[in-house]
mmCIF file of C-alpha atoms in Angstrom:
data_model
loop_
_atom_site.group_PDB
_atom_site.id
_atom_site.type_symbol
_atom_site.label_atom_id
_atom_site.label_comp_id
_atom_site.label_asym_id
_atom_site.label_seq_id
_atom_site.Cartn_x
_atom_site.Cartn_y
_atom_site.Cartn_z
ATOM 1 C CA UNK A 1 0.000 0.000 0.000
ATOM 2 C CA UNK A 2 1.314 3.285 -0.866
ATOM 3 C CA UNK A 3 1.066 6.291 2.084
ATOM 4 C CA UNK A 4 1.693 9.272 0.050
ATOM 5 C CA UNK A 5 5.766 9.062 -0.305
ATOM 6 C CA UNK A 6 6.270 5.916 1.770
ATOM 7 C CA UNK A 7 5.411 2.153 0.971
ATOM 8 C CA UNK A 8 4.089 0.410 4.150
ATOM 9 C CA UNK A 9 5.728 -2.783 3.906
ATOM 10 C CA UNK A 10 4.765 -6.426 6.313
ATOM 11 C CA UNK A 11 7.794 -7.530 6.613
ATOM 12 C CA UNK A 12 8.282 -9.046 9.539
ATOM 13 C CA UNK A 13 9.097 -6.296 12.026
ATOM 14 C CA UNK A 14 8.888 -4.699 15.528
ATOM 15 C CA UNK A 15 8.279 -6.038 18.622
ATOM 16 C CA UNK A 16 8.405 -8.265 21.920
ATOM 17 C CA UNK A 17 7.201 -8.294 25.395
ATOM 18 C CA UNK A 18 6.308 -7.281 28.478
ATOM 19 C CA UNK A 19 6.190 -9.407 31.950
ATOM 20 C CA UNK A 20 4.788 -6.907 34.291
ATOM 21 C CA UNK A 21 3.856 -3.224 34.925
ATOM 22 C CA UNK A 22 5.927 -1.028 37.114
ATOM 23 C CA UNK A 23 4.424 -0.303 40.509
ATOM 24 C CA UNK A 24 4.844 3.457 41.633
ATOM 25 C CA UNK A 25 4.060 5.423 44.902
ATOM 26 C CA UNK A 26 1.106 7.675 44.996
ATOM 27 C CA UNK A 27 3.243 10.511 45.181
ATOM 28 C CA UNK A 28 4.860 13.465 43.315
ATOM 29 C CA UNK A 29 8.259 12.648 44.684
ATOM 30 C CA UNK A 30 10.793 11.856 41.593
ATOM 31 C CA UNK A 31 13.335 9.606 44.152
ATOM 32 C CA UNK A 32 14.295 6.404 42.838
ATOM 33 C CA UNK A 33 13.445 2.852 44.764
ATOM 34 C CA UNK A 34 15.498 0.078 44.053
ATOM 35 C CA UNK A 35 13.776 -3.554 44.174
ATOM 36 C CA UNK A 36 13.962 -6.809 42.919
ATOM 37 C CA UNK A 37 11.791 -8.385 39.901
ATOM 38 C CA UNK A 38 11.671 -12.332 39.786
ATOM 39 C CA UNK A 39 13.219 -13.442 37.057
ATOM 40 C CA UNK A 40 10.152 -16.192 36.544
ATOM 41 C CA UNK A 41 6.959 -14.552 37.806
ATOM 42 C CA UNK A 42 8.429 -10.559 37.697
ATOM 43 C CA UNK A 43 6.647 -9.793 40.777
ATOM 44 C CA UNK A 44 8.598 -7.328 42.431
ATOM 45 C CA UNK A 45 10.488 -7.231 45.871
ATOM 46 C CA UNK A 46 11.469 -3.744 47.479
ATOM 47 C CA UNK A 47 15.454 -4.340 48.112
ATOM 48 C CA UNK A 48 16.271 -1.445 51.057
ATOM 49 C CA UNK A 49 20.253 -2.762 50.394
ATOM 50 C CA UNK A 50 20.096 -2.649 46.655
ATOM 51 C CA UNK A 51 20.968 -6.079 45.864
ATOM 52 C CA UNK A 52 19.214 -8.838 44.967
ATOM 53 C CA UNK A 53 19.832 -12.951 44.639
ATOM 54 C CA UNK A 54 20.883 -14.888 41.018
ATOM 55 C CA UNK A 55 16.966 -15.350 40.745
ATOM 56 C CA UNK A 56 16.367 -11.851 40.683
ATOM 57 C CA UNK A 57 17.109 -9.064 39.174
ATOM 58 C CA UNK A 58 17.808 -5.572 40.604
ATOM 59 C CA UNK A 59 15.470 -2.546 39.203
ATOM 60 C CA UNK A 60 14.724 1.066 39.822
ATOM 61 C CA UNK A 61 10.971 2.445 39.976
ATOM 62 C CA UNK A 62 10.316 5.936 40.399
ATOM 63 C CA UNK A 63 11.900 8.960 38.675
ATOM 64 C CA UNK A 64 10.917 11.929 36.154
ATOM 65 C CA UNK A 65 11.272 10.012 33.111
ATOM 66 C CA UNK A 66 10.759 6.351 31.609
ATOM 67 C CA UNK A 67 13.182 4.221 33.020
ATOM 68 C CA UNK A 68 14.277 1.901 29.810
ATOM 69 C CA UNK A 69 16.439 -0.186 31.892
ATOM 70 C CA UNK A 70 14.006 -1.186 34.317
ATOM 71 C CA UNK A 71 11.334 -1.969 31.683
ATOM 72 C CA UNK A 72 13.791 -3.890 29.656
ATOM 73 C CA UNK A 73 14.559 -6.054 33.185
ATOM 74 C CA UNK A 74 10.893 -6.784 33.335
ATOM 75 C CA UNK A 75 9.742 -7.669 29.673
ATOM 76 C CA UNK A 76 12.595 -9.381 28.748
ATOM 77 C CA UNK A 77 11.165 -12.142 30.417
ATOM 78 C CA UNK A 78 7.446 -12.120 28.137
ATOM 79 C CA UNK A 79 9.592 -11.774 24.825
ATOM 80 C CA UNK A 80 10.311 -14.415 22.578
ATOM 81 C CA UNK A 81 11.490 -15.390 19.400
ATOM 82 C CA UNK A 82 9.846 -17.097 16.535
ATOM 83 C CA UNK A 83 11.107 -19.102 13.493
ATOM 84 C CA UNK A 84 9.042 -20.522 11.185
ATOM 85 C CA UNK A 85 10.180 -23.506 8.747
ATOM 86 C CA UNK A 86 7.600 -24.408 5.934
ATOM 87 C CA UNK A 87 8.011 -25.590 2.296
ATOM 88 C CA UNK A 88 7.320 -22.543 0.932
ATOM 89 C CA UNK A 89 10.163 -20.553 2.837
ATOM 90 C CA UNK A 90 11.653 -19.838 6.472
ATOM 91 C CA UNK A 91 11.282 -16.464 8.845
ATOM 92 C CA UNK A 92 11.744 -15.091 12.057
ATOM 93 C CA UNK A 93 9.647 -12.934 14.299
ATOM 94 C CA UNK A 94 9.188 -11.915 17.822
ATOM 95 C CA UNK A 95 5.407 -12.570 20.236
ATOM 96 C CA UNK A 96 4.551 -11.882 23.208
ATOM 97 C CA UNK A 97 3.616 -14.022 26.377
ATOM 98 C CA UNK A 98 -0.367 -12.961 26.538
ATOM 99 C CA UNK A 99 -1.445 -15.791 28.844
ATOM 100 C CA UNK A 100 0.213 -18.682 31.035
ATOM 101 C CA UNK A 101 -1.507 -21.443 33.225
ATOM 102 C CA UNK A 102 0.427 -24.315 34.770
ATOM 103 C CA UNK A 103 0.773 -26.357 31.855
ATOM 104 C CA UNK A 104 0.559 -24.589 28.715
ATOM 105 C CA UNK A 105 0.878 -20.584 27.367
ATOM 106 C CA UNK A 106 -0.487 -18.296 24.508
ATOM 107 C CA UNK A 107 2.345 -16.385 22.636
ATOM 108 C CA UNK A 108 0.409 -13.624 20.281
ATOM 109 C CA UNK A 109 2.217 -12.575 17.206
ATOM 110 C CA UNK A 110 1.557 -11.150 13.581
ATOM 111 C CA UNK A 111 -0.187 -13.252 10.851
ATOM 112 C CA UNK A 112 2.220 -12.898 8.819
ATOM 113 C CA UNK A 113 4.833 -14.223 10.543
ATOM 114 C CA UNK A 114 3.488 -17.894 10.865
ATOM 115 C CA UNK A 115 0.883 -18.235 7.382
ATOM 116 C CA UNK A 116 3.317 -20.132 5.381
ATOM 117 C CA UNK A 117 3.157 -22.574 8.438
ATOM 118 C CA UNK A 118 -0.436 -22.975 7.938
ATOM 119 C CA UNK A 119 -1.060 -26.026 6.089
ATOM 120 C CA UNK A 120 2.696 -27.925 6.733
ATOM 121 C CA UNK A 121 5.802 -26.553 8.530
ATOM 122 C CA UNK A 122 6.947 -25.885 11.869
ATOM 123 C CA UNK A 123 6.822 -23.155 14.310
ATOM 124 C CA UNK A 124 9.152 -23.065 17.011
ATOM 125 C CA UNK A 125 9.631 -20.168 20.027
ATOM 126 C CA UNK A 126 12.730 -19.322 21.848
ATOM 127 C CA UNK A 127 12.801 -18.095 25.484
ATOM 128 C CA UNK A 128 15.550 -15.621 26.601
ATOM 129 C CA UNK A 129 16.902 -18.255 28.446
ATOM 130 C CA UNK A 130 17.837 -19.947 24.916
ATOM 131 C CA UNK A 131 15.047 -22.759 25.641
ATOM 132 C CA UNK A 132 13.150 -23.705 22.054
ATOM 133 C CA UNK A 133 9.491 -25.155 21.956
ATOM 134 C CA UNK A 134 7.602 -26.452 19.608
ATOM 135 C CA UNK A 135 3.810 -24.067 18.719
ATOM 136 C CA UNK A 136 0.712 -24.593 17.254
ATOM 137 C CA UNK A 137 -1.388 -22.170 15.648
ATOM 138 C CA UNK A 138 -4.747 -21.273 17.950
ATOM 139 C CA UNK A 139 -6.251 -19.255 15.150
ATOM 140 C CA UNK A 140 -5.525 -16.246 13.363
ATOM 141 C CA UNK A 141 -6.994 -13.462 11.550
ATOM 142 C CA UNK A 142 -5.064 -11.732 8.351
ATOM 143 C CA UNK A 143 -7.615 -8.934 8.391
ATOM 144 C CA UNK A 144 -6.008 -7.543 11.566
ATOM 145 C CA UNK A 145 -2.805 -9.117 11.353
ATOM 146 C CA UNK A 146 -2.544 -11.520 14.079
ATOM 147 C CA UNK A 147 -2.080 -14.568 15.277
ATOM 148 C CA UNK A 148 -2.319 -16.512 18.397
ATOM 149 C CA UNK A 149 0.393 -19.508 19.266
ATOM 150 C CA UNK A 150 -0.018 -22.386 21.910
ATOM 151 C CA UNK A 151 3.380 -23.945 23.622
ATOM 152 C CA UNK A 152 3.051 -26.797 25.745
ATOM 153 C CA UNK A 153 5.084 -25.026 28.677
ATOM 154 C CA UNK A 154 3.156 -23.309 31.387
ATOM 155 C CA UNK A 155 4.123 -20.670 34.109
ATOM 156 C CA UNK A 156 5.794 -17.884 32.026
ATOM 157 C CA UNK A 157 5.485 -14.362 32.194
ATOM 158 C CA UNK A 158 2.892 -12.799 30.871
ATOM 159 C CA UNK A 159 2.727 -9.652 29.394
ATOM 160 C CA UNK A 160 0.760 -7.051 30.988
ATOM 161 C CA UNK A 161 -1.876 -5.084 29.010
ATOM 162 C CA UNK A 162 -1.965 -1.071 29.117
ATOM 163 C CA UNK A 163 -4.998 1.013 27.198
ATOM 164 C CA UNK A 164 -3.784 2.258 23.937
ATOM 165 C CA UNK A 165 -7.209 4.718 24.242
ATOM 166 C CA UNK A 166 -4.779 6.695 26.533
ATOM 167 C CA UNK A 167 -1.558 7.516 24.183
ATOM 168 C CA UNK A 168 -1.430 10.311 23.418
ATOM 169 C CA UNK A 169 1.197 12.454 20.435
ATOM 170 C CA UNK A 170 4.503 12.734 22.090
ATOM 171 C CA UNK A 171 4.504 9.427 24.761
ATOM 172 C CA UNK A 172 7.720 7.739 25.580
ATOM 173 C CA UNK A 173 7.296 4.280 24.223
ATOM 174 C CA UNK A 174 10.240 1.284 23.432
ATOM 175 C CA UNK A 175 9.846 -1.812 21.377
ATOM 176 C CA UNK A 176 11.855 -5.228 22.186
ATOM 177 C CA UNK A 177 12.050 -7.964 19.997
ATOM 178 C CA UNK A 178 14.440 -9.814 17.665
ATOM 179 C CA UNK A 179 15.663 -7.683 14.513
ATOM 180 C CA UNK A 180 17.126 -10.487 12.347
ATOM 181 C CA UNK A 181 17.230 -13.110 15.237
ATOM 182 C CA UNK A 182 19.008 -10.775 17.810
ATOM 183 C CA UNK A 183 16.789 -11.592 20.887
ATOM 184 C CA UNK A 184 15.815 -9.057 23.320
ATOM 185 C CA UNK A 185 16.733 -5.944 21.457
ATOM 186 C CA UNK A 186 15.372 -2.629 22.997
ATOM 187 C CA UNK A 187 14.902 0.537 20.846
ATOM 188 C CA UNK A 188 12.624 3.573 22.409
ATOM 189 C CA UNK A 189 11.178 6.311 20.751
ATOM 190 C CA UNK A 190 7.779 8.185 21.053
ATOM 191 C CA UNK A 191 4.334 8.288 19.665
ATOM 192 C CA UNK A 192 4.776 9.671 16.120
ATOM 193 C CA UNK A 193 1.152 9.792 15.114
ATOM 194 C CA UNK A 194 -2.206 7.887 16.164
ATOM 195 C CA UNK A 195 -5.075 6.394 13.820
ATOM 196 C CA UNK A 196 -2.519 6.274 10.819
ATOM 197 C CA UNK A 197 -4.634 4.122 8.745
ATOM 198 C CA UNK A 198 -2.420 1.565 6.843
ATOM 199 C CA UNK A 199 -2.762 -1.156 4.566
ATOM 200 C CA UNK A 200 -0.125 -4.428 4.212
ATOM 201 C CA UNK A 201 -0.313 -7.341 2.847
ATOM 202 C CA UNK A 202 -1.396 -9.059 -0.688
ATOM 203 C CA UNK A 203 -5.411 -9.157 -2.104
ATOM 204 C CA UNK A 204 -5.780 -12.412 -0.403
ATOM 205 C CA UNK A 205 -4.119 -11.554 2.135
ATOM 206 C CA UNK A 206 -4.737 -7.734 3.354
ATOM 207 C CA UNK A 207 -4.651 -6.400 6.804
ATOM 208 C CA UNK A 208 -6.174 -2.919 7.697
ATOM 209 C CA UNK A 209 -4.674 -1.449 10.581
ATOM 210 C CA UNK A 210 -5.493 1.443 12.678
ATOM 211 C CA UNK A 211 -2.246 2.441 13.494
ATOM 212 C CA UNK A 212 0.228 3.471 16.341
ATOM 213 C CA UNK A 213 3.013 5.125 14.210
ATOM 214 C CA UNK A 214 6.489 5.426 16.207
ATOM 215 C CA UNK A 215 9.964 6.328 15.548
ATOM 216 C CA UNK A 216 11.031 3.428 17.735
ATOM 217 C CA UNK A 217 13.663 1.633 15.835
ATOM 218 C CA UNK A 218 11.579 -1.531 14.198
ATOM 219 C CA UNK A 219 13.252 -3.313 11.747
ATOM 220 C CA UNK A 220 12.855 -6.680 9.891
ATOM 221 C CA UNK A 221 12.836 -9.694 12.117
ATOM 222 C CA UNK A 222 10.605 -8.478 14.664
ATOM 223 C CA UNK A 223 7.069 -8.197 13.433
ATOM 224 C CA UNK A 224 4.770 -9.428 16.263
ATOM 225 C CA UNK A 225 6.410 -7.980 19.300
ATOM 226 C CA UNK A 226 5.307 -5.308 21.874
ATOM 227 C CA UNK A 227 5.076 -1.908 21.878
ATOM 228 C CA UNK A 228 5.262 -0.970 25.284
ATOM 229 C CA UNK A 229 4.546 2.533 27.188
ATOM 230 C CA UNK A 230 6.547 4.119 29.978
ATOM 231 C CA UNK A 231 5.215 1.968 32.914
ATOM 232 C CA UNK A 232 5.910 -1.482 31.311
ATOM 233 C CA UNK A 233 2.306 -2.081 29.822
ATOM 234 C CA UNK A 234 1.528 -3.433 26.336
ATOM 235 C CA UNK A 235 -0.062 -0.399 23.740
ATOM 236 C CA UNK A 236 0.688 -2.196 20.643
ATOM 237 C CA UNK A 237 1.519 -4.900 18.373
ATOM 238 C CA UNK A 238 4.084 -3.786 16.159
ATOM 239 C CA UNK A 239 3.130 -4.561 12.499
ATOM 240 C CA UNK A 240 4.960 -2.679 9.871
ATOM 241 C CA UNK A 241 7.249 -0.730 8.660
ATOM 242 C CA UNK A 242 7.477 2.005 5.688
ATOM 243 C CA UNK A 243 10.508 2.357 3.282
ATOM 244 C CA UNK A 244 11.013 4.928 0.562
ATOM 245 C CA UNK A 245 12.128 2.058 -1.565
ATOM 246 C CA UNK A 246 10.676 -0.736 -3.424
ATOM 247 C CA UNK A 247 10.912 -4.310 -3.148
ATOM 248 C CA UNK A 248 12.047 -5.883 0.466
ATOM 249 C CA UNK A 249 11.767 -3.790 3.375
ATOM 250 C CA UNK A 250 15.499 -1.640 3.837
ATOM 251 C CA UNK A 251 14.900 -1.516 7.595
ATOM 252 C CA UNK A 252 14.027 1.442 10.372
ATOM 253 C CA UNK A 253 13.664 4.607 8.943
ATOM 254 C CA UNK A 254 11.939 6.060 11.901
ATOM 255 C CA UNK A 255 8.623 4.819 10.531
ATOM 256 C CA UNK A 256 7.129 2.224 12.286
ATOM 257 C CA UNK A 257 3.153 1.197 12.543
ATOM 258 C CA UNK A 258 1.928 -0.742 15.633
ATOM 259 C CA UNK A 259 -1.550 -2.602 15.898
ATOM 260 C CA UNK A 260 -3.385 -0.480 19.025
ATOM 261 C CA UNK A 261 -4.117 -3.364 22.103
ATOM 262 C CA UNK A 262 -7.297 -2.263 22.274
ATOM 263 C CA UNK A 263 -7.965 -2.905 18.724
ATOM 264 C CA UNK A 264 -6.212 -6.786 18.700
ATOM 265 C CA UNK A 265 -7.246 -7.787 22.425
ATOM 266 C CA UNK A 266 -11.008 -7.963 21.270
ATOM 267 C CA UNK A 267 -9.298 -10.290 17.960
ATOM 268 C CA UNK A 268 -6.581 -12.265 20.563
ATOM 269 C CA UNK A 269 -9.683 -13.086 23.011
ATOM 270 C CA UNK A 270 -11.666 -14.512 20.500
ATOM 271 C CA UNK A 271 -9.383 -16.563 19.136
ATOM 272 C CA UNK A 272 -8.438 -17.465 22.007
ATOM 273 C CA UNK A 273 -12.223 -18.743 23.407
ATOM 274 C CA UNK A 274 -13.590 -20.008 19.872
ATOM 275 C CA UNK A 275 -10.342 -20.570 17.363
ATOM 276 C CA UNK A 276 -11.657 -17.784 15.103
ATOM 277 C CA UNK A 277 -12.410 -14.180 15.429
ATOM 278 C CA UNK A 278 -15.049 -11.678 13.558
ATOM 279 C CA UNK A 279 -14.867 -8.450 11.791
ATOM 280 C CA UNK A 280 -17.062 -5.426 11.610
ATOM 281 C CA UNK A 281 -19.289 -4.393 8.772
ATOM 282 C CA UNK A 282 -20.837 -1.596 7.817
ATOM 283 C CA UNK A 283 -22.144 -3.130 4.719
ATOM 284 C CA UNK A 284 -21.333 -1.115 1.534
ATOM 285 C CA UNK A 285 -18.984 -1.590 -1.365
ATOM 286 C CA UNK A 286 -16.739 1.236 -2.178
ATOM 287 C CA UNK A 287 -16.005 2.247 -5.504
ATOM 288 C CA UNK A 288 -11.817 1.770 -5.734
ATOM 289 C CA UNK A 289 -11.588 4.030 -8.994
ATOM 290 C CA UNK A 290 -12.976 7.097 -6.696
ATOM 291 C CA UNK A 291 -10.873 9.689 -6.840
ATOM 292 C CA UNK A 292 -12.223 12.581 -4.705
ATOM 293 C CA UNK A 293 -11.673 12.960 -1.085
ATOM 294 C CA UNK A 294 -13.437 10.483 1.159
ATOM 295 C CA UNK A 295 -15.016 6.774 -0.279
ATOM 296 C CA UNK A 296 -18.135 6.270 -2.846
ATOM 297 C CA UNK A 297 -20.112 3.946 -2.048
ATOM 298 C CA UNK A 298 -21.635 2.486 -4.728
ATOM 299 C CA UNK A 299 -23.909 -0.453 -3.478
ATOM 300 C CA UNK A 300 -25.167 -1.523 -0.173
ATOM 301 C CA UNK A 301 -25.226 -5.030 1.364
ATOM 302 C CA UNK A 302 -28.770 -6.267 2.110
ATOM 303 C CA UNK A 303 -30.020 -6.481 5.478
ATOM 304 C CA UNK A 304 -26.875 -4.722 6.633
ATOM 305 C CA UNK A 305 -26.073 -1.627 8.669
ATOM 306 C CA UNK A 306 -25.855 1.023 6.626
ATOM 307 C CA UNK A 307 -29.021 -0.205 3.929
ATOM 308 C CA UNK A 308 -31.085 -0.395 7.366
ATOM 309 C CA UNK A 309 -29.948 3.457 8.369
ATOM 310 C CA UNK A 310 -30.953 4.693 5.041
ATOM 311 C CA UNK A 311 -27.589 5.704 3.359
ATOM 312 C CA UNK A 312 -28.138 6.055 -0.645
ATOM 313 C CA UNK A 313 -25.972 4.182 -2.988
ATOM 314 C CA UNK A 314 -23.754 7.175 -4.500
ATOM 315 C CA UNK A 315 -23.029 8.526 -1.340
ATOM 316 C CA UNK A 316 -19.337 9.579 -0.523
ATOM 317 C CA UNK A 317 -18.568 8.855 3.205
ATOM 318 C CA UNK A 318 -16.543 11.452 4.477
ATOM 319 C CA UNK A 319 -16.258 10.768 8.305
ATOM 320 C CA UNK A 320 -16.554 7.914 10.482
ATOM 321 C CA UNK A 321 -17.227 9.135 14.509
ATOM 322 C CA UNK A 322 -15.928 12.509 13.907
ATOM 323 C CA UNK A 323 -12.967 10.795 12.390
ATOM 324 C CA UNK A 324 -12.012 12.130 8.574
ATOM 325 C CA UNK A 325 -11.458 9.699 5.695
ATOM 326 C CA UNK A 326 -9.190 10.133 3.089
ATOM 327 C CA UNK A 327 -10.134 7.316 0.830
ATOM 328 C CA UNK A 328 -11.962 4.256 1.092
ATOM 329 C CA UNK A 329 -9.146 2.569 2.392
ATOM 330 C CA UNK A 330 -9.130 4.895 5.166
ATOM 331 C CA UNK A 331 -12.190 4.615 5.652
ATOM 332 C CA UNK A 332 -12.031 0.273 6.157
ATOM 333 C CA UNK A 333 -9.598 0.992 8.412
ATOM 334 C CA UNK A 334 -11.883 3.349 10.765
ATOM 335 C CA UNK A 335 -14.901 0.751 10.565
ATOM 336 C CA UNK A 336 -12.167 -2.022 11.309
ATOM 337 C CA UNK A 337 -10.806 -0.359 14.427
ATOM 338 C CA UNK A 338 -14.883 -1.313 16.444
ATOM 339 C CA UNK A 339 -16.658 -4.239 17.115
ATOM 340 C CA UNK A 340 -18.944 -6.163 15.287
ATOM 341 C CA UNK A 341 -22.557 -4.624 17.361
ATOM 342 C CA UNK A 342 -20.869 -1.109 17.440
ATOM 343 C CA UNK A 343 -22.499 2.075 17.040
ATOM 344 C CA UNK A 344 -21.289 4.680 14.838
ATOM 345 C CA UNK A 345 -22.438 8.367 13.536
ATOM 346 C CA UNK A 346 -21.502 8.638 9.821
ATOM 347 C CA UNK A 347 -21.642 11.188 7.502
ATOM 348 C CA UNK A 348 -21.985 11.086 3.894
ATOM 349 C CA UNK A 349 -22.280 13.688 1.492
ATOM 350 C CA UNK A 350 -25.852 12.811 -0.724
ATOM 351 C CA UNK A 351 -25.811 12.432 -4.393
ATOM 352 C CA UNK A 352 -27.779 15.316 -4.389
ATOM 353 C CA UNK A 353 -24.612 17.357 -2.647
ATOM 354 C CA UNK A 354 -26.035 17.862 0.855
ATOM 355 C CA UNK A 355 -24.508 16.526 3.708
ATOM 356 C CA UNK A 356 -26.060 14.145 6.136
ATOM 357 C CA UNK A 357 -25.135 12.402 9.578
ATOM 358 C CA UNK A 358 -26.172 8.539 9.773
ATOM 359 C CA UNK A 359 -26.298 6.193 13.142
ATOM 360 C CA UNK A 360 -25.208 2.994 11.554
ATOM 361 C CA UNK A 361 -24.730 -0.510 14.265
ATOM 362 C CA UNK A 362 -22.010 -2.018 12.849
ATOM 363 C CA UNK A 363 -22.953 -5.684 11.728
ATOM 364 C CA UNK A 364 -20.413 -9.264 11.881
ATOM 365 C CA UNK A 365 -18.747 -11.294 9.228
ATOM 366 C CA UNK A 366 -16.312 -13.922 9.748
ATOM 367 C CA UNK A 367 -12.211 -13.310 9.354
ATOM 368 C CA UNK A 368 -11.938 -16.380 7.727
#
């Protein structure tokens, strides 16, 4: 997909984990406490001597700014690497510890890294601890871009989820993952943009995402990792990349896209419960040779949302919840970033040139 100057390319970048959130006093004070995280379970010890035993390892809470090094102590546990081995060719991405019991764990992780291991190959995940373990594929969903992994090996880590509702332009934020198979790299950066809409992927194949952008060095080999924000806490799942040249992605050029937690927990969760997962619909077609500024929509889908609210065929939507659209790819992207059942308000310039606000409730269609 082409975004203005830059082509958004899926190829298998940004990302890892996080194992725990950062506890911090109630209090404007900027002083530093030292404590200890657990190297299995990252729960987190106050250490009054600032030391800590082999099994744990020594961090600092508190402070003005984001502390890098202590996140990177506490995620480094939820991060792991993936390689995938398959007829049709090998790769290498990062996931995420999302869940653990005693006997097994869910590692979430881009689409795209594990599809050619749909129908034969082998997935494998390494630990930071250099430990490799044979996954199987829960479900996944290509629309969104993700994927869900089982290993048989319980009592990891697990990442713990922030609200990517509260980023704002301008927040401190650092990816970790494995940049051609370099485990457990850490890059920070900030909050470039929000609601970038962006488009990877092939036809059969394409993924609308509703974007984190960050400058957060992401580069190939990491797609499916963590975007993380400055207490620890999982914001995104780091998806692409853009390049200002064709062909294979050329690496970090300070433009990297990130799929909002918000957005993929309602995707991971299904997947999770049922194997499969569901998309939104508004229930229109848009016309792809449209040219003007928002998306034509130039037939309706019976029974659906938007036939049931009374938009006319010929329409041009031009904003989706207050939200602008550009095209009509912007515009997927929007609907895709709700539930299936949502409400939205609409509005659509006529065919006859006025302007009119619709409530549409967003219907369901399988990912798959």
């Amino acid at each position: 997909m082409v975004m203005k100057n830059a082509k958004v390319i899926a190829a298998f970048i940004a990302g890892a984990a996080i194992a725990g959130s950062v506890a911090t006093a109630s209090t404007n004070s900027t002083s530093v406490v030292k404590a200890c995280a657990d190297k299995r379970t990252n729960a987190l010890y106050l250490s009054p001597t600032g030391t800590c035993t082999s099994a744990r390892t020594l961090v600092e809470l508190g402070g003005s700014e984001m502390n890098a090094k202590t996140i990177s102590s506490l995620v480094t546990p939820s991060v792991v690497s993936i390689s995938v081995t398959a007829p049709s060719g090998s790769g290498t991405g990062s996931g995420s510890v999302y869940q653990s019991t005693s006997a097994f764990s869910y590692i979430i992780t881009n689409n795209h890294v594990i599809d050619t291991a749909v129908t034969s190959g082998t997935i494998k995940i390494e630990l930071t601890n250099g430990n490799q373990y044979s996954a199987t594929i829960v479900g996944r969903d290509p629309g969104y871009d993700l994927a869900v992994l089982k290993v048989q090996i319980g009592n990891l880590p697990a990442i713990t989820l922030g609200d990517s509702s509260k980023l704002s332009v301008g927040d401190p934020v650092l990816a970790i993952g494995s940049p051609l198979g370099l485990a457990s790299t850490v890059t920070s950066g900030i909050v470039s943009a929000l609601n970038r809409p962006v488009s990877t992927g092939t036809q059969d194949a394409q993924s609308y995402v509703n974007a984190i952008q960050t400058d957060a060095a992401i580069n190939p080999g990491n797609s499916g990792g963590a975007l993380v924000d400055a207490a620890g806490r999982l914001v995104g799942v780091n998806s692409a990349i853009a390049t200002i040249s064709s062909g294979a992605a050329s690496g970090n050029i300070g433009l990297g896209f990130s799929i909002p937690i918000n957005e993929a927990k309602r995707v991971i969760d299904e997947i999770i419960a049922t194997g499969k997962s569901k998309r939104p619909v508004l229930g229109v077609y848009f016309d792809p040779a449209y040219t003007g500024v928002g998306a034509k929509i130039t037939q309706l889908s019976p029974g659906e949302g938007a036939e049931k609210a009374g938009i006319p065929v010929n329409s041009v939507l031009r904003s989706i919840d207050g939200v602008k659209v550009a095209n009509s790819e912007a515009a997927i992207v929007r609907i895709r970033s709700y539930a299936p059942g949502s409400t939205v308000t609409v509005v659509v310039d006529l065919p006859t040139g006025a302007s009119k606000s619709f409530k549409v409730t967003l219907g369901s269609a399988p990912s798959l």
